[in-house]
Amino acid sequence: MNAALTIRTCVGPERPEKLYRAIHYKMPHDGIGARGLEVTNANGLFFQRYLQNHFSSNCRQPSPFLSTSSEIDRAVSYAASYQDKGFTGIKVLEIDTAGEYWDHHISRLWEVKRLLAWFGLRHKPYYKHEYLVENVIPREHISRVYSWDVEKDREELDPRGRIQDAYWDQKNKQADMFERLAEDDAIRKREAERCGFDVVERKKYVPKTNRFKAVISHARKRGAIAISGAD
């Protein structure tokens, strides 16, 4: 990595007119201020580290970035996931990206797919429409707030429930995959036991993370709900 690399912000015609962001009540600064306010460094080496940390689910370092999308569907999907995780106070913000209150020295805007290309990092499909706002989203440029708990707002965001259905379909597919992993693990354990392998060694085949257990538990609950609701 070249520390002198110039990292260009998203300006002019490349800047989308609207951005969308889903928030919930546990986010700091009302969901419009980054956890790591004013910690960025224009140096390319440091910037890459901040970028990679932002997208790492295992990193606990406060990020100076706020994720937004130029596609409202992406924000709606996040709202559905927040509801699934039990968060309240869920809202979808519509943000104007131009105007007098944007301080382009503080609230810089970055296009994710371009950043990843500059740094030679892997690009995932869902980053296609993602933009990072540095430090803070100007409150004056929030043009609309949709409240997820208000049925009228939710129906306007997702009229036929298509986006929410897609979220649950994906989650159920993930749950099915983990179920298969659990079945494979059980087979391996039985085989290991038959061959006299040590129990401690057998436990190393498929690690049972909290996420693993949570997704399987979710799948079983969904199945129980579907059965109890059937005619």
Short mmCIF file of C-alpha atoms in Angstrom, two decimals:
data_model
loop_
_atom_site.label_atom_id
_atom_site.label_comp_id
_atom_site.label_asym_id
_atom_site.label_seq_id
_atom_site.Cartn_x
_atom_site.Cartn_y
_atom_site.Cartn_z
CA MET A 1 0.00 0.00 0.00
CA ASN A 2 1.26 3.42 -1.01
CA ALA A 3 0.82 5.75 1.98
CA ALA A 4 0.77 8.72 -0.40
CA LEU A 5 -2.19 7.37 -2.38
CA THR A 6 -4.81 10.05 -3.08
CA ILE A 7 -8.26 8.82 -2.08
CA ARG A 8 -10.93 10.73 -3.97
CA THR A 9 -14.34 11.49 -2.54
CA CYS A 10 -17.60 11.07 -4.41
CA VAL A 11 -18.45 14.45 -5.96
CA GLY A 12 -20.20 15.94 -8.97
CA PRO A 13 -22.38 13.72 -11.19
CA GLU A 14 -21.02 10.59 -9.46
CA ARG A 15 -22.70 11.65 -6.23
CA PRO A 16 -26.21 10.15 -5.88
CA GLU A 17 -28.98 12.64 -5.18
CA LYS A 18 -30.48 10.51 -2.41
CA LEU A 19 -29.07 8.05 0.10
CA TYR A 20 -30.91 5.79 2.54
CA ARG A 21 -29.95 4.48 5.95
CA ALA A 22 -31.74 2.23 8.46
CA ILE A 23 -31.21 3.03 12.14
CA HIS A 24 -32.45 1.81 15.54
CA TYR A 25 -32.56 3.18 19.08
CA LYS A 26 -29.27 1.62 20.24
CA MET A 27 -27.14 3.40 17.65
CA PRO A 28 -25.02 6.25 19.05
CA HIS A 29 -25.65 9.86 18.06
CA ASP A 30 -29.21 9.07 16.88
CA GLY A 31 -27.80 6.87 14.12
CA ILE A 32 -26.40 9.82 12.17
CA GLY A 33 -23.02 10.15 13.89
CA ALA A 34 -20.24 7.58 13.57
CA ARG A 35 -19.02 5.66 16.61
CA GLY A 36 -15.47 6.77 15.86
CA LEU A 37 -16.00 10.46 15.17
CA GLU A 38 -13.01 12.30 13.69
CA VAL A 39 -10.54 9.41 13.82
CA THR A 40 -9.84 9.15 10.10
CA ASN A 41 -6.53 9.98 8.51
CA ALA A 42 -6.09 10.99 4.87
CA ASN A 43 -3.01 8.76 4.74
CA GLY A 44 -3.86 5.85 2.44
CA LEU A 45 -2.42 3.22 4.78
CA PHE A 46 -4.53 4.30 7.74
CA PHE A 47 -7.62 4.80 5.58
CA GLN A 48 -7.44 1.23 4.30
CA ARG A 49 -7.26 -0.07 7.85
CA TYR A 50 -10.34 1.94 8.85
CA LEU A 51 -12.17 0.68 5.76
CA GLN A 52 -11.36 -2.97 6.42
CA ASN A 53 -12.26 -2.64 10.09
CA HIS A 54 -15.60 -1.06 9.17
CA PHE A 55 -16.60 -4.11 7.13
CA SER A 56 -15.28 -6.65 9.65
CA SER A 57 -17.99 -8.01 11.93
CA ASN A 58 -15.30 -9.15 14.38
CA CYS A 59 -13.71 -5.71 14.80
CA ARG A 60 -14.71 -3.70 17.87
CA GLN A 61 -12.76 -0.58 16.96
CA PRO A 62 -15.16 2.39 16.54
CA SER A 63 -15.61 3.18 12.86
CA PRO A 64 -15.47 6.74 11.52
CA PHE A 65 -17.91 5.74 8.75
CA LEU A 66 -21.68 5.46 8.42
CA SER A 67 -23.03 2.98 5.86
CA THR A 68 -25.72 4.23 3.49
CA SER A 69 -27.14 3.01 0.19
CA SER A 70 -28.39 4.67 -2.96
CA GLU A 71 -31.01 1.87 -3.13
CA ILE A 72 -33.88 2.14 -0.66
CA ASP A 73 -34.43 -1.64 -0.84
CA ARG A 74 -31.09 -2.19 0.89
CA ALA A 75 -32.08 0.05 3.80
CA VAL A 76 -35.44 -1.73 4.08
CA SER A 77 -33.63 -5.08 4.27
CA TYR A 78 -31.51 -3.74 7.12
CA ALA A 79 -34.67 -2.52 8.87
CA ALA A 80 -36.14 -6.03 8.62
CA SER A 81 -32.95 -7.49 10.08
CA TYR A 82 -33.03 -5.04 13.00
CA GLN A 83 -36.61 -6.05 13.75
CA ASP A 84 -35.59 -9.71 13.62
CA LYS A 85 -32.83 -9.00 16.17
CA GLY A 86 -35.30 -7.39 18.55
CA PHE A 87 -34.32 -3.75 18.15
CA THR A 88 -36.93 -1.03 18.54
CA GLY A 89 -37.11 2.56 17.34
CA ILE A 90 -36.30 1.40 13.80
CA LYS A 91 -36.38 4.10 11.13
CA VAL A 92 -35.33 4.49 7.51
CA LEU A 93 -33.79 7.85 6.69
CA GLU A 94 -33.91 9.52 3.28
CA ILE A 95 -30.89 11.80 2.90
CA ASP A 96 -30.24 14.62 0.42
CA THR A 97 -26.57 14.61 -0.55
CA ALA A 98 -26.22 18.24 -1.62
CA GLY A 99 -26.83 21.55 0.08
CA GLU A 100 -25.36 24.21 2.31
CA TYR A 101 -25.07 22.07 5.45
CA TRP A 102 -22.78 19.45 3.92
CA ASP A 103 -19.27 20.22 5.16
CA HIS A 104 -17.17 18.34 2.63
CA HIS A 105 -14.13 18.51 4.89
CA ILE A 106 -15.92 16.71 7.72
CA SER A 107 -18.77 14.71 6.17
CA ARG A 108 -16.96 13.34 3.17
CA LEU A 109 -18.74 10.80 0.96
CA TRP A 110 -17.09 7.69 -0.45
CA GLU A 111 -18.32 5.16 -3.02
CA VAL A 112 -17.54 1.71 -1.61
CA LYS A 113 -17.00 -0.19 -4.84
CA ARG A 114 -14.49 2.43 -5.97
CA LEU A 115 -12.65 2.34 -2.64
CA LEU A 116 -12.39 -1.45 -2.82
CA ALA A 117 -11.04 -1.24 -6.37
CA TRP A 118 -8.41 1.33 -5.36
CA PHE A 119 -7.19 -0.83 -2.50
CA GLY A 120 -7.44 -4.10 -4.39
CA LEU A 121 -9.94 -5.52 -1.89
CA ARG A 122 -12.65 -8.06 -2.61
CA HIS A 123 -15.91 -6.59 -3.85
CA LYS A 124 -19.17 -8.24 -2.78
CA PRO A 125 -22.44 -7.80 -4.73
CA TYR A 126 -24.23 -6.01 -1.89
CA TYR A 127 -21.55 -3.29 -1.86
CA LYS A 128 -22.61 -2.21 -5.35
CA HIS A 129 -24.85 0.65 -4.18
CA GLU A 130 -23.18 1.34 -0.84
CA TYR A 131 -21.68 4.69 0.16
CA LEU A 132 -19.83 5.67 3.31
CA VAL A 133 -20.41 8.99 5.03
CA GLU A 134 -17.52 10.10 7.19
CA ASN A 135 -18.22 11.27 10.75
CA VAL A 136 -21.76 12.64 10.58
CA ILE A 137 -24.84 12.98 8.37
CA PRO A 138 -26.10 16.59 8.55
CA ARG A 139 -29.46 16.49 10.29
CA GLU A 140 -30.66 19.33 8.05
CA HIS A 141 -30.30 17.06 5.01
CA ILE A 142 -32.54 14.28 6.29
CA SER A 143 -35.44 14.89 3.95
CA ARG A 144 -37.72 12.15 5.25
CA VAL A 145 -37.97 9.70 8.14
CA TYR A 146 -39.94 6.46 7.79
CA SER A 147 -40.92 4.81 11.09
CA TRP A 148 -40.81 1.02 10.79
CA ASP A 149 -43.38 0.60 13.57
CA VAL A 150 -45.92 2.68 11.64
CA GLU A 151 -47.77 0.35 9.29
CA LYS A 152 -48.41 3.06 6.70
CA ASP A 153 -44.69 3.90 6.48
CA ARG A 154 -43.69 0.24 6.33
CA GLU A 155 -46.17 -0.45 3.52
CA GLU A 156 -44.87 2.55 1.61
CA LEU A 157 -41.30 1.27 1.95
CA ASP A 158 -42.19 -2.31 1.03
CA PRO A 159 -45.69 -2.32 -0.53
CA ARG A 160 -46.10 -6.08 -1.04
CA GLY A 161 -43.62 -7.21 1.57
CA ARG A 162 -41.25 -8.37 -1.17
CA ILE A 163 -38.08 -7.15 0.52
CA GLN A 164 -39.03 -8.59 3.90
CA ASP A 165 -39.90 -11.93 2.28
CA ALA A 166 -36.52 -11.97 0.54
CA TYR A 167 -34.78 -11.33 3.86
CA TRP A 168 -36.57 -14.26 5.53
CA ASP A 169 -35.98 -16.54 2.54
CA GLN A 170 -32.26 -15.86 2.77
CA LYS A 171 -32.23 -16.41 6.51
CA ASN A 172 -34.11 -19.70 6.17
CA LYS A 173 -31.65 -20.90 3.52
CA GLN A 174 -28.85 -20.08 5.92
CA ALA A 175 -30.63 -21.98 8.68
CA ASP A 176 -31.03 -25.00 6.38
CA MET A 177 -27.32 -24.91 5.63
CA PHE A 178 -26.47 -24.89 9.33
CA GLU A 179 -28.91 -27.75 9.91
CA ARG A 180 -27.06 -29.78 7.29
CA LEU A 181 -23.75 -28.92 8.96
CA ALA A 182 -25.18 -30.12 12.27
CA GLU A 183 -26.29 -33.39 10.68
CA ASP A 184 -22.86 -33.87 9.11
CA ASP A 185 -21.28 -33.15 12.47
CA ALA A 186 -23.45 -35.80 14.14
CA ILE A 187 -22.42 -38.36 11.50
CA ARG A 188 -18.75 -37.53 12.02
CA LYS A 189 -19.15 -37.86 15.77
CA ARG A 190 -20.75 -41.28 15.47
CA GLU A 191 -17.99 -42.39 13.12
CA ALA A 192 -15.32 -40.99 15.45
CA GLU A 193 -16.91 -42.78 18.40
CA ARG A 194 -17.02 -46.05 16.47
CA CYS A 195 -13.32 -45.69 15.66
CA GLY A 196 -12.45 -44.78 19.24
CA PHE A 197 -11.40 -41.18 18.59
CA ASP A 198 -11.10 -38.88 21.58
CA VAL A 199 -14.22 -36.83 22.35
CA VAL A 200 -12.26 -33.56 22.51
CA GLU A 201 -10.91 -34.13 19.02
CA ARG A 202 -14.41 -34.86 17.70
CA LYS A 203 -15.65 -31.49 18.89
CA LYS A 204 -13.23 -29.75 16.54
CA TYR A 205 -15.03 -30.92 13.41
CA VAL A 206 -17.71 -28.21 13.28
CA PRO A 207 -17.40 -25.34 15.78
CA LYS A 208 -20.72 -24.47 17.37
CA THR A 209 -20.75 -20.69 17.53
CA ASN A 210 -23.54 -18.66 19.08
CA ARG A 211 -24.54 -17.61 15.58
CA PHE A 212 -24.74 -21.27 14.52
CA LYS A 213 -27.10 -22.06 17.40
CA ALA A 214 -29.15 -18.90 16.97
CA VAL A 215 -29.87 -19.52 13.29
CA ILE A 216 -30.92 -23.12 13.88
CA SER A 217 -33.12 -22.04 16.79
CA HIS A 218 -34.66 -19.40 14.53
CA ALA A 219 -35.41 -21.99 11.84
CA ARG A 220 -37.16 -24.26 14.33
CA LYS A 221 -39.23 -21.40 15.69
CA ARG A 222 -40.25 -20.36 12.19
CA GLY A 223 -41.27 -23.93 11.42
CA ALA A 224 -43.33 -24.16 14.59
CA ILE A 225 -45.09 -20.89 13.78
CA ALA A 226 -45.84 -22.07 10.23
CA ILE A 227 -47.30 -25.37 11.51
CA SER A 228 -49.40 -23.75 14.24
CA GLY A 229 -50.76 -21.23 11.73
CA ALA A 230 -51.74 -23.81 9.13
CA ASP A 231 -55.40 -24.69 8.54
#
